[in-house]
XYZ file of C-alpha atoms in Angstrom:
666
model
C 28.788 -43.839 -46.556
C 28.963 -40.122 -47.191
C 30.770 -37.700 -44.981
C 28.905 -35.633 -42.414
C 29.686 -32.516 -44.441
C 28.105 -34.032 -47.545
C 24.983 -34.896 -45.607
C 24.754 -31.525 -43.904
C 25.069 -29.640 -47.174
C 22.717 -31.987 -49.033
C 25.396 -33.143 -51.494
C 24.824 -36.380 -53.395
C 27.471 -39.060 -52.825
C 30.103 -39.190 -55.565
C 29.501 -42.919 -56.016
C 25.803 -42.251 -56.607
C 26.659 -39.646 -59.236
C 28.804 -42.169 -61.049
C 26.078 -44.789 -60.963
C 23.467 -42.381 -62.296
C 25.592 -40.789 -65.025
C 23.591 -40.469 -68.237
C 25.018 -39.812 -71.693
C 21.656 -38.971 -73.264
C 20.536 -35.381 -73.744
C 17.072 -36.007 -72.261
C 16.307 -38.075 -69.181
C 12.968 -38.971 -67.601
C 13.372 -40.098 -64.011
C 11.512 -41.056 -60.864
C 12.306 -42.436 -57.400
C 10.252 -44.741 -55.180
C 11.055 -45.840 -51.638
C 9.291 -48.271 -49.303
C 6.917 -49.278 -52.114
C 5.067 -45.964 -51.764
C 4.039 -46.344 -55.417
C 4.135 -49.037 -58.055
C 6.612 -48.507 -60.883
C 4.483 -47.688 -63.921
C 5.364 -48.582 -67.478
C 5.257 -45.631 -69.873
C 3.925 -45.440 -73.474
C 6.413 -46.476 -76.136
C 5.985 -43.270 -78.208
C 7.120 -41.065 -75.326
C 10.283 -43.074 -74.659
C 11.860 -42.330 -78.026
C 15.079 -40.340 -77.733
C 15.092 -40.278 -73.918
C 16.617 -42.303 -71.101
C 14.155 -43.508 -68.456
C 15.751 -43.988 -65.030
C 14.022 -45.202 -61.858
C 15.779 -45.010 -58.488
C 14.368 -47.802 -56.317
C 15.134 -49.369 -52.967
C 13.643 -52.684 -54.151
C 14.949 -53.863 -57.576
C 12.254 -54.605 -60.154
C 12.114 -55.679 -63.769
C 10.840 -53.038 -66.196
C 10.427 -52.698 -69.940
C 10.587 -48.907 -69.710
C 12.945 -48.013 -66.895
C 16.633 -48.476 -66.199
C 16.482 -49.428 -62.513
C 19.188 -48.008 -60.245
C 19.686 -48.018 -56.473
C 18.089 -45.140 -54.623
C 20.028 -42.868 -52.288
C 20.151 -44.522 -48.860
C 22.069 -42.173 -46.570
C 19.083 -40.505 -44.883
C 16.973 -42.171 -42.251
C 13.970 -40.483 -43.831
C 12.932 -42.480 -46.964
C 11.188 -39.405 -48.338
C 14.457 -37.486 -48.492
C 16.217 -40.490 -50.028
C 13.801 -40.232 -52.953
C 13.634 -36.449 -52.994
C 17.366 -35.864 -53.428
C 17.106 -37.362 -56.928
C 14.085 -35.203 -57.723
C 15.728 -31.946 -56.643
C 19.286 -32.480 -57.938
C 19.035 -33.977 -61.443
C 22.073 -31.992 -62.614
C 24.147 -33.927 -60.071
C 22.781 -37.347 -60.980
C 22.683 -36.682 -64.737
C 25.571 -34.271 -65.394
C 25.492 -34.727 -69.186
C 21.730 -34.312 -69.651
C 20.468 -31.148 -71.360
C 16.862 -31.668 -70.269
C 15.144 -33.697 -67.569
C 11.573 -34.613 -66.718
C 10.788 -35.701 -63.178
C 7.532 -37.590 -62.619
C 6.335 -38.911 -59.282
C 5.820 -42.653 -59.000
C 2.069 -42.045 -59.178
C 2.265 -40.443 -62.648
C 1.863 -41.997 -66.088
C 2.655 -40.140 -69.307
C -0.345 -39.652 -71.596
C 1.034 -37.558 -74.454
C 1.916 -39.508 -77.602
C 4.709 -37.321 -78.937
C 8.355 -37.470 -77.841
C 9.913 -35.869 -74.775
C 11.909 -33.692 -77.170
C 8.630 -32.274 -78.485
C 7.512 -31.608 -74.905
C 10.595 -29.470 -74.288
C 10.024 -27.569 -77.531
C 6.429 -26.814 -76.582
C 6.923 -25.771 -72.969
C 10.539 -24.620 -72.509
C 10.543 -22.018 -75.262
C 10.139 -19.079 -72.874
C 11.441 -20.466 -69.577
C 13.853 -23.019 -68.167
C 11.562 -24.930 -65.806
C 7.886 -25.935 -65.872
C 5.587 -27.217 -63.130
C 1.839 -27.531 -62.660
C -0.055 -25.044 -60.546
C -1.649 -26.541 -57.450
C -5.131 -27.891 -58.042
C -6.785 -26.326 -54.956
C -4.468 -23.846 -53.203
C -2.785 -20.602 -54.270
C -0.284 -19.859 -51.531
C 2.491 -21.459 -49.471
C 0.753 -20.249 -46.298
C -2.401 -22.152 -47.245
C -0.207 -25.176 -47.930
C 1.521 -24.826 -44.553
C -1.800 -24.758 -42.714
C -2.795 -28.020 -44.415
C 0.584 -29.586 -43.559
C 0.064 -28.676 -39.909
C -3.431 -30.008 -39.342
C -2.853 -33.110 -41.488
C 0.595 -33.846 -40.010
C 2.199 -34.104 -43.470
C 5.542 -33.322 -41.846
C 6.785 -32.526 -38.370
C 4.695 -29.529 -37.196
C 7.651 -27.833 -35.503
C 9.706 -27.850 -38.698
C 6.808 -26.619 -40.843
C 5.925 -23.849 -38.404
C 9.505 -22.609 -38.021
C 9.918 -22.556 -41.783
C 6.701 -20.741 -42.610
C 6.990 -18.175 -39.832
C 10.522 -17.417 -41.062
C 9.122 -16.759 -44.540
C 6.513 -14.495 -42.984
C 9.131 -12.509 -41.026
C 11.159 -12.098 -44.215
C 8.113 -10.526 -45.849
C 7.239 -13.240 -48.353
C 3.808 -12.153 -49.645
C 0.709 -14.369 -49.599
C -1.110 -15.544 -52.733
C 1.966 -15.564 -54.983
C 1.021 -18.935 -56.398
C 1.666 -22.528 -55.418
C 3.319 -25.187 -57.547
C 2.461 -28.865 -57.470
C 5.882 -30.433 -57.910
C 4.656 -33.865 -58.980
C 5.977 -33.179 -62.491
C 9.043 -30.984 -63.108
C 10.393 -30.294 -66.613
C 13.840 -28.640 -66.655
C 16.434 -27.287 -69.033
C 19.771 -27.809 -67.292
C 21.098 -24.263 -67.343
C 23.410 -22.697 -64.775
C 20.446 -20.781 -63.325
C 18.362 -23.940 -62.936
C 21.279 -25.812 -61.389
C 21.766 -22.997 -58.871
C 18.056 -23.106 -58.074
C 18.255 -26.890 -57.572
C 21.073 -26.474 -55.065
C 19.261 -23.725 -53.164
C 16.040 -25.746 -53.153
C 17.794 -28.794 -51.741
C 19.474 -26.678 -49.086
C 16.069 -25.362 -48.033
C 14.627 -28.886 -47.907
C 17.493 -30.192 -45.763
C 17.238 -27.246 -43.374
C 13.426 -27.115 -43.267
C 10.437 -29.245 -44.251
C 10.745 -32.128 -46.678
C 7.502 -30.833 -48.246
C 9.110 -29.385 -51.377
C 5.949 -27.505 -52.421
C 6.407 -25.255 -49.381
C 9.867 -24.120 -50.416
C 9.655 -24.155 -54.227
C 8.030 -20.696 -54.721
C 10.154 -19.153 -51.965
C 13.452 -20.405 -53.410
C 12.410 -19.581 -56.987
C 11.673 -16.011 -55.931
C 14.898 -15.766 -53.948
C 17.058 -17.074 -56.827
C 15.016 -15.174 -59.434
C 14.360 -18.344 -61.368
C 12.352 -17.927 -64.550
C 9.777 -20.728 -64.509
C 6.375 -21.363 -66.018
C 3.169 -23.260 -65.321
C 1.667 -25.919 -67.578
C -1.845 -25.159 -68.815
C -4.542 -26.493 -66.491
C -3.743 -28.531 -63.393
C -2.281 -32.016 -63.190
C -5.754 -33.447 -62.617
C -7.108 -31.701 -65.735
C -4.228 -31.966 -68.198
C -4.226 -34.437 -71.112
C -0.417 -34.700 -70.777
C -0.229 -36.884 -67.650
C -2.349 -39.075 -65.410
C -1.944 -39.385 -61.649
C -3.154 -42.263 -59.494
C -4.061 -41.936 -55.817
C -1.284 -42.724 -53.331
C -1.885 -45.488 -50.778
C -1.522 -42.757 -48.134
C -5.034 -41.602 -49.043
C -6.126 -44.202 -46.481
C -4.311 -42.213 -43.820
C -5.901 -38.942 -44.911
C -9.380 -40.466 -44.740
C -8.560 -41.828 -41.278
C -7.469 -38.354 -40.164
C -10.632 -36.703 -41.457
C -12.737 -39.304 -39.648
C -10.716 -38.686 -36.462
C -11.254 -34.928 -36.780
C -15.003 -35.421 -37.185
C -15.086 -37.560 -34.048
C -12.949 -34.996 -32.183
C -15.650 -32.351 -32.646
C -18.035 -34.472 -30.540
C -17.263 -34.297 -26.814
C -19.411 -37.244 -25.651
C -17.910 -40.259 -23.880
C -18.803 -42.381 -26.910
C -16.786 -40.067 -29.152
C -13.883 -40.194 -26.707
C -13.851 -43.980 -26.860
C -14.074 -43.941 -30.672
C -11.327 -41.331 -30.861
C -8.998 -43.478 -28.759
C -9.737 -46.473 -30.985
C -9.130 -44.547 -34.218
C -5.860 -43.123 -32.888
C -4.627 -46.542 -31.810
C -5.549 -48.107 -35.153
C -4.243 -45.143 -37.129
C -0.782 -45.038 -35.533
C 0.623 -48.011 -37.497
C -0.713 -46.461 -40.711
C 1.003 -43.184 -39.962
C 4.266 -44.911 -39.179
C 3.948 -46.960 -42.366
C 3.139 -44.125 -44.749
C 4.553 -40.996 -43.111
C 7.592 -42.224 -41.197
C 8.178 -39.361 -38.696
C 11.861 -38.387 -38.447
C 13.646 -40.798 -36.153
C 15.750 -38.009 -34.619
C 12.555 -36.421 -33.306
C 11.609 -39.493 -31.283
C 15.212 -39.998 -30.189
C 15.502 -36.416 -28.935
C 12.206 -36.593 -27.099
C 13.386 -39.435 -24.864
C 9.906 -40.973 -24.911
C 9.330 -42.926 -21.675
C 9.201 -46.704 -21.983
C 5.661 -47.671 -22.942
C 4.651 -44.047 -23.515
C 2.636 -42.925 -26.523
C 3.157 -39.705 -28.426
C -0.242 -38.081 -27.949
C 0.190 -34.446 -28.898
C 2.699 -32.043 -30.350
C 3.213 -28.427 -29.447
C 5.345 -26.349 -31.777
C 6.937 -23.011 -31.053
C 8.989 -20.466 -32.933
C 11.947 -18.694 -31.370
C 13.131 -15.495 -32.952
C 16.730 -15.985 -31.833
C 19.455 -15.787 -34.462
C 21.468 -18.761 -33.233
C 22.069 -21.431 -35.875
C 19.888 -24.495 -35.594
C 21.604 -27.753 -34.814
C 21.877 -30.398 -37.518
C 20.405 -33.713 -36.566
C 21.906 -37.055 -37.502
C 21.680 -38.040 -41.146
C 20.771 -34.612 -42.426
C 17.417 -34.184 -40.660
C 16.860 -30.676 -39.333
C 16.089 -30.024 -35.674
C 13.673 -27.089 -35.237
C 14.730 -24.158 -33.128
C 12.065 -24.881 -30.519
C 9.987 -27.970 -29.972
C 8.143 -29.458 -27.006
C 6.509 -32.872 -27.048
C 3.742 -33.936 -24.695
C 3.901 -37.614 -23.867
C 1.023 -39.076 -21.859
C 0.297 -35.642 -20.450
C 3.881 -34.869 -19.480
C 6.229 -32.586 -21.369
C 9.404 -34.145 -22.723
C 11.924 -33.067 -25.308
C 14.051 -30.058 -26.040
C 13.229 -26.407 -25.466
C 15.260 -23.500 -26.784
C 12.633 -20.840 -26.132
C 13.899 -17.317 -25.449
C 12.928 -16.664 -21.808
C 11.902 -13.042 -22.276
C 9.351 -13.641 -25.032
C 5.778 -14.361 -24.082
C 4.242 -17.567 -25.391
C 0.863 -17.479 -27.127
C -1.068 -20.705 -27.764
C -3.605 -21.055 -30.593
C -6.128 -23.833 -31.026
C -7.790 -26.146 -31.321
C -6.257 -26.815 -34.740
C -8.987 -27.752 -37.202
C -9.310 -28.324 -40.941
C -11.652 -25.348 -41.299
C -11.424 -22.043 -43.210
C -12.181 -20.082 -40.029
C -9.300 -21.766 -38.207
C -6.852 -21.072 -41.046
C -8.090 -17.487 -41.187
C -8.290 -16.409 -37.546
C -6.044 -19.067 -35.995
C -3.168 -19.912 -38.311
C -2.766 -16.569 -40.098
C -3.015 -14.561 -36.870
C -0.492 -16.881 -35.222
C 1.848 -16.445 -38.184
C 1.736 -12.666 -37.867
C 2.116 -12.725 -34.076
C 5.170 -14.974 -34.355
C 7.036 -11.733 -35.128
C 6.497 -10.695 -31.503
C 5.891 -13.897 -29.504
C 6.677 -17.562 -29.305
C 3.671 -19.337 -30.767
C 2.439 -22.837 -29.912
C -0.521 -24.822 -31.219
C -2.775 -27.294 -29.471
C -5.078 -29.845 -31.094
C -7.384 -30.915 -28.293
C -8.794 -29.671 -25.008
C -7.178 -32.492 -23.034
C -3.991 -30.630 -22.077
C -3.367 -26.917 -21.624
C -0.181 -25.854 -23.447
C 2.694 -24.281 -21.541
C 1.977 -20.639 -22.383
C 1.134 -17.165 -21.089
C -1.985 -16.627 -23.218
C -4.205 -19.271 -24.806
C -6.526 -18.423 -27.705
C -9.649 -20.545 -28.200
C -10.730 -20.124 -31.833
C -14.434 -20.608 -32.632
C -14.998 -23.726 -30.530
C -16.270 -23.280 -26.984
C -13.556 -24.367 -24.510
C -14.853 -26.951 -22.004
C -15.096 -26.079 -18.304
C -12.143 -28.308 -17.419
C -9.905 -26.423 -19.856
C -11.073 -23.069 -18.477
C -10.516 -24.081 -14.849
C -7.025 -25.389 -15.680
C -6.161 -22.064 -17.303
C -7.373 -20.205 -14.210
C -5.414 -22.469 -11.875
C -2.213 -22.013 -13.887
C -2.857 -18.275 -14.302
C -2.892 -18.554 -18.075
C -4.911 -15.793 -19.696
C -7.744 -17.209 -21.811
C -8.801 -15.275 -24.919
C -11.954 -16.562 -26.614
C -12.735 -15.785 -30.281
C -16.226 -17.222 -30.948
C -16.463 -15.746 -34.490
C -19.902 -17.054 -35.593
C -20.280 -19.941 -33.121
C -23.556 -18.736 -31.554
C -26.965 -19.170 -33.151
C -29.279 -17.759 -30.468
C -29.365 -15.349 -27.499
C -30.031 -18.335 -25.235
C -26.700 -19.879 -26.217
C -24.937 -16.654 -25.346
C -26.699 -16.444 -21.999
C -25.844 -20.043 -21.152
C -22.164 -19.228 -21.674
C -22.208 -16.228 -19.329
C -19.941 -18.092 -16.898
C -17.448 -18.849 -19.661
C -17.328 -15.221 -20.796
C -16.845 -14.073 -17.211
C -13.924 -16.508 -16.779
C -12.126 -15.231 -19.898
C -9.386 -12.667 -19.606
C -10.629 -11.250 -22.921
C -13.213 -11.997 -25.601
C -12.636 -10.891 -29.192
C -15.579 -10.715 -31.581
C -15.577 -10.122 -35.330
C -18.957 -8.371 -35.501
C -19.589 -5.005 -33.874
C -23.267 -5.921 -33.582
C -22.266 -8.772 -31.294
C -20.077 -6.555 -29.125
C -22.739 -5.295 -26.641
C -24.237 -8.803 -26.332
C -20.941 -10.212 -25.078
C -19.828 -7.154 -23.100
C -22.795 -7.805 -20.803
C -20.938 -10.901 -19.609
C -17.286 -9.866 -20.126
C -16.385 -6.187 -19.912
C -13.027 -6.820 -21.581
C -14.579 -7.612 -24.979
C -13.262 -6.003 -28.158
C -13.992 -5.978 -31.866
C -11.265 -7.180 -34.239
C -11.257 -7.302 -38.015
C -10.915 -10.315 -40.252
C -7.875 -9.627 -42.404
C -8.459 -9.726 -46.172
C -7.104 -13.229 -46.678
C -8.725 -13.884 -50.047
C -8.525 -10.441 -51.637
C -7.176 -10.397 -55.186
C -3.580 -9.258 -55.550
C -4.697 -6.877 -58.332
C -8.013 -4.993 -58.337
C -10.669 -6.499 -60.591
C -11.343 -5.088 -64.046
C -14.733 -3.696 -65.029
C -16.983 -6.114 -66.920
C -20.231 -5.045 -68.555
C -21.380 -8.667 -68.860
C -20.714 -12.023 -67.254
C -21.813 -13.964 -64.183
C -22.570 -12.832 -60.638
C -20.742 -14.794 -57.944
C -22.003 -16.018 -54.572
C -19.562 -17.661 -52.136
C -20.535 -19.275 -48.867
C -21.241 -22.384 -46.832
C -23.686 -24.856 -48.354
C -26.034 -24.373 -45.376
C -26.645 -20.758 -46.470
C -27.543 -21.524 -50.095
C -31.299 -21.694 -49.271
C -31.222 -18.046 -48.118
C -29.784 -17.027 -51.480
C -32.299 -19.170 -53.376
C -35.192 -17.768 -51.345
C -34.146 -14.187 -52.099
C -33.529 -14.810 -55.817
C -36.973 -16.397 -56.145
C -38.489 -13.129 -54.921
C -35.984 -10.768 -56.612
C -34.838 -12.348 -59.898
C -31.849 -10.732 -61.604
C -31.012 -10.930 -65.290
C -27.354 -11.919 -64.884
C -26.284 -15.527 -64.474
C -25.585 -16.431 -60.827
C -22.901 -19.008 -59.997
C -22.631 -20.602 -56.561
C -19.272 -21.505 -55.029
C -19.757 -23.632 -51.927
C -18.559 -26.656 -49.943
C -20.903 -29.038 -51.721
C -19.007 -32.095 -50.403
C -19.590 -31.101 -46.763
C -22.278 -33.506 -45.561
C -23.045 -31.572 -42.374
C -23.451 -28.283 -44.274
C -25.794 -29.932 -46.773
C -27.878 -31.378 -43.939
C -28.112 -28.012 -42.130
C -29.037 -26.417 -45.450
C -31.964 -28.805 -45.811
C -33.129 -27.896 -42.299
C -32.906 -24.163 -43.040
C -34.722 -24.666 -46.341
C -37.569 -26.465 -44.563
C -37.882 -23.554 -42.132
C -38.529 -21.130 -44.989
C -40.721 -23.511 -46.973
C -38.223 -24.553 -49.633
C -37.111 -27.876 -51.050
C -33.356 -28.217 -51.055
C -32.223 -31.404 -52.798
C -28.447 -31.057 -52.886
C -25.949 -33.907 -52.980
C -22.200 -34.380 -53.185
C -22.165 -34.585 -56.988
C -24.622 -31.738 -57.524
C -23.709 -29.565 -60.531
C -26.628 -27.154 -60.313
C -29.418 -26.075 -57.986
C -32.444 -24.995 -59.958
C -31.033 -22.968 -62.808
C -27.864 -21.978 -60.942
C -24.532 -23.701 -61.519
C -22.734 -24.966 -58.407
C -18.963 -25.348 -57.952
C -16.985 -27.049 -55.181
C -15.103 -24.460 -53.125
C -11.350 -24.320 -52.817
C -8.898 -21.432 -52.612
C -7.808 -21.659 -56.237
C -11.336 -21.769 -57.625
C -12.331 -18.804 -55.473
C -9.399 -16.780 -56.807
C -10.213 -17.656 -60.420
C -13.931 -16.967 -60.101
C -13.339 -13.642 -58.322
C -11.088 -12.629 -61.219
C -13.667 -13.674 -63.819
C -16.971 -12.531 -62.294
C -18.831 -9.383 -63.226
C -20.027 -8.727 -59.676
C -20.736 -10.497 -56.385
C -23.813 -10.910 -54.225
C -24.661 -11.910 -50.677
C -27.991 -12.173 -48.934
C -28.482 -12.375 -45.171
C -31.748 -13.588 -43.694
C -31.500 -11.148 -40.813
C -34.346 -12.538 -38.744
C -31.979 -15.431 -38.019
C -29.615 -14.684 -35.124
C -26.464 -16.073 -36.738
C -27.201 -14.178 -39.966
C -27.981 -10.900 -38.215
C -24.630 -10.945 -36.400
C -22.574 -12.601 -39.145
C -19.108 -10.969 -39.601
C -18.669 -9.123 -42.943
C -15.854 -11.348 -44.182
C -17.148 -11.988 -47.717
C -18.088 -8.358 -48.135
C -14.573 -7.278 -47.175
C -12.924 -9.712 -49.607
C -15.015 -8.553 -52.563
C -14.816 -4.831 -51.870
C -11.069 -5.010 -51.148
C -10.674 -6.762 -54.519
C -12.570 -4.041 -56.401
C -15.408 -6.451 -57.255
C -18.813 -4.659 -57.339
C -20.596 -6.163 -54.338
C -24.234 -6.058 -53.252
C -25.911 -7.153 -50.008
C -29.270 -6.418 -48.398
C -29.180 -3.057 -46.535
C -30.335 -4.478 -43.160
C -27.355 -6.861 -42.968
C -24.357 -6.219 -40.750
C -22.139 -6.202 -43.851
C -23.997 -3.154 -45.187
C -23.961 -1.521 -41.738
C -20.208 -2.160 -41.409
C -19.418 -0.252 -44.595
C -21.936 2.549 -43.954
C -20.197 3.246 -40.652
C -16.931 3.594 -42.589
C -18.217 5.911 -45.297
C -19.021 3.479 -48.114
C -22.590 2.786 -49.188
C -22.738 -0.801 -50.432
C -25.233 -1.422 -53.237
C -28.397 -3.407 -52.670
C -28.908 -6.464 -54.919
C -32.435 -5.122 -55.467
C -30.875 -2.138 -57.258
C -28.975 -3.719 -60.183
C -28.795 -0.439 -62.117
C -26.432 0.933 -59.456
C -24.812 -2.354 -58.465
C -23.719 -3.310 -62.007
C -22.853 0.188 -63.213
C -19.379 1.396 -64.102
C -19.745 4.272 -61.631
C -20.236 1.836 -58.729
C -17.251 -0.243 -59.869
C -15.112 2.900 -59.876
C -16.356 3.875 -56.404
C -15.538 0.379 -55.154
C -12.004 0.596 -56.548
C -11.420 3.956 -54.878
C -12.551 2.624 -51.521
C -10.661 -0.666 -51.889
C -7.189 0.817 -51.419
C -7.892 2.104 -47.907
C -9.731 -1.070 -46.932
C -6.821 -3.253 -48.041
C -4.472 -1.274 -45.812
C -6.778 -1.170 -42.796
C -7.562 -4.891 -42.932
C -4.164 -6.202 -43.999
C -2.701 -9.005 -41.909
C -0.029 -6.622 -40.616
C -2.618 -4.082 -39.429
C -4.883 -6.721 -37.884
C -1.878 -8.423 -36.266
C -0.839 -5.144 -34.660
C -4.338 -4.802 -33.243
C -4.070 -8.281 -31.713
C -0.646 -7.452 -30.313
C -1.910 -4.325 -28.548
C -4.845 -6.226 -27.105
C -2.568 -8.995 -25.848
C -0.202 -6.538 -24.207
C -3.131 -4.803 -22.511
C -3.726 -8.012 -20.538
C -0.618 -7.231 -18.464
C -0.818 -3.455 -18.450
C -4.351 -2.280 -17.559
C -3.249 1.308 -18.042
C -2.630 0.489 -21.703
C -6.009 -1.141 -22.222
C -7.500 2.136 -23.393
C -4.790 2.505 -26.054
C -5.687 -0.938 -27.369
C -9.071 0.377 -28.411
C -9.319 1.466 -32.073
């Protein structure tokens, strides 16, 4: 057994170092625990001149690998495997180079490992692949939270700490499935700092890799393409994909409030629990600390961030206890609470795997964690212990509203684009009246809601997807449209009547079945045929791409200009917030939208005349690009997360000080 100090500091046991000592100059290594992956044999050509070492908890015969016992001192099997991945200089002190590959990875290249180091470590000391879909640790953290990839309290405390320290968004995200290293002093120091961050925070190493690399000033590079595209390696799907599919099915059921859905949800949760325990293995200290009642079931988790400077306690076996965590068990609250008593608590929810939730819910919560304790809730079944509860996009049920009133919790409703008709708004008059505040993201919608709730205010979307550097001028290339698949028919309808010479590319959620179905309904309403399926590559003569954060970033950098079209005789389109318009203009991308849209009205009111797509001579001109760049600087400042977060903070504080309500207005 290792000493407590070794465990707390993340040091590898001396006996393990001796066992794993390698005399070769190049080592390829992996680690597998609890049969998470099958040990894969590697091509003979790649093994020349390198030692192949596999750390396993179950011994196996292999023609490729030298099998050695895995680290066993942590209760968490993931950390037992990860310590080898992060600290190769400890386990292979004589190696000059190392290549880590996850158990799911097979080498495809036919040259030697030595040749791989010559090709990719010429200008840096460490290489990883860029993430295939995301571009930012904050995007990654949001996914970890709503998919429960690690304890939510630990993830939230970690990411809000990064935010308070000023770590910028969109600085890139590594996929640490493959890590090629030169064992220099700088890389060894980075390894130690990375392991320290993993032991003190989330075991999700992709969250901490860019942060620690920036902090230690590590010089690292990215392989060409992504791991899924590269000819160098092949990755198989983990068995845990079953769990992810189960979670997505559960989330789809959760959006339906009928009694049938409730019964199905209970069944899915009960069936899914053994899978989660099998593949995810929540930290045992968390359940121990919660003192779960006999026979009780862990039904929900509320996480909070305390801004206090006191050192966090170290849990048994190196697992990190978050600064503040509360667990709801069968409707009761159990666990530990270290919340500072003088800080207000703001709850955000319901947590969903949706862009609008990540945008208005998670990012706003991250910024407000500088001023408040923040908790999340996943369902409407239990009201969190808080002072203010935000309901993001989804309509809170009457039972949730009445509970908030009874407990004197202030309810703030952010409908965003949830309403599709005046009748829906009118039917929710009682809900609006019961809210302490309603926040809308379209000024056109403001008077409609103020009729029912006088304390209604307009707030901006922050520029979440704006490019870090303003776009260059391009006199040729494609025009980009980004949006939900249900809105593609509007674009197609407009382009059929107003053809443009430039190529138009469509970036949308083509795999979203519900969006495709709604798109077909909308198309029928305007007399169009809309045959779009999951594997669709084009619609008519327009190429279609599946949306993700990385692809959006790349296409915004590469496009000549951007377009949007709103069918303004539709309620939801007439009042649609100008989010896409803000992202393009703030990025310096020449953007065009029909003049009767709210997006055009939004910018006209602020002194910028957005081009019409019917006027390509202006829209695609260098003069308009230059005008867009000049305006972009002010827009980026006004709609930054810091500026929008300050607006939220003032509005929240006005709930307790009516005299300050006027100062909360822009």
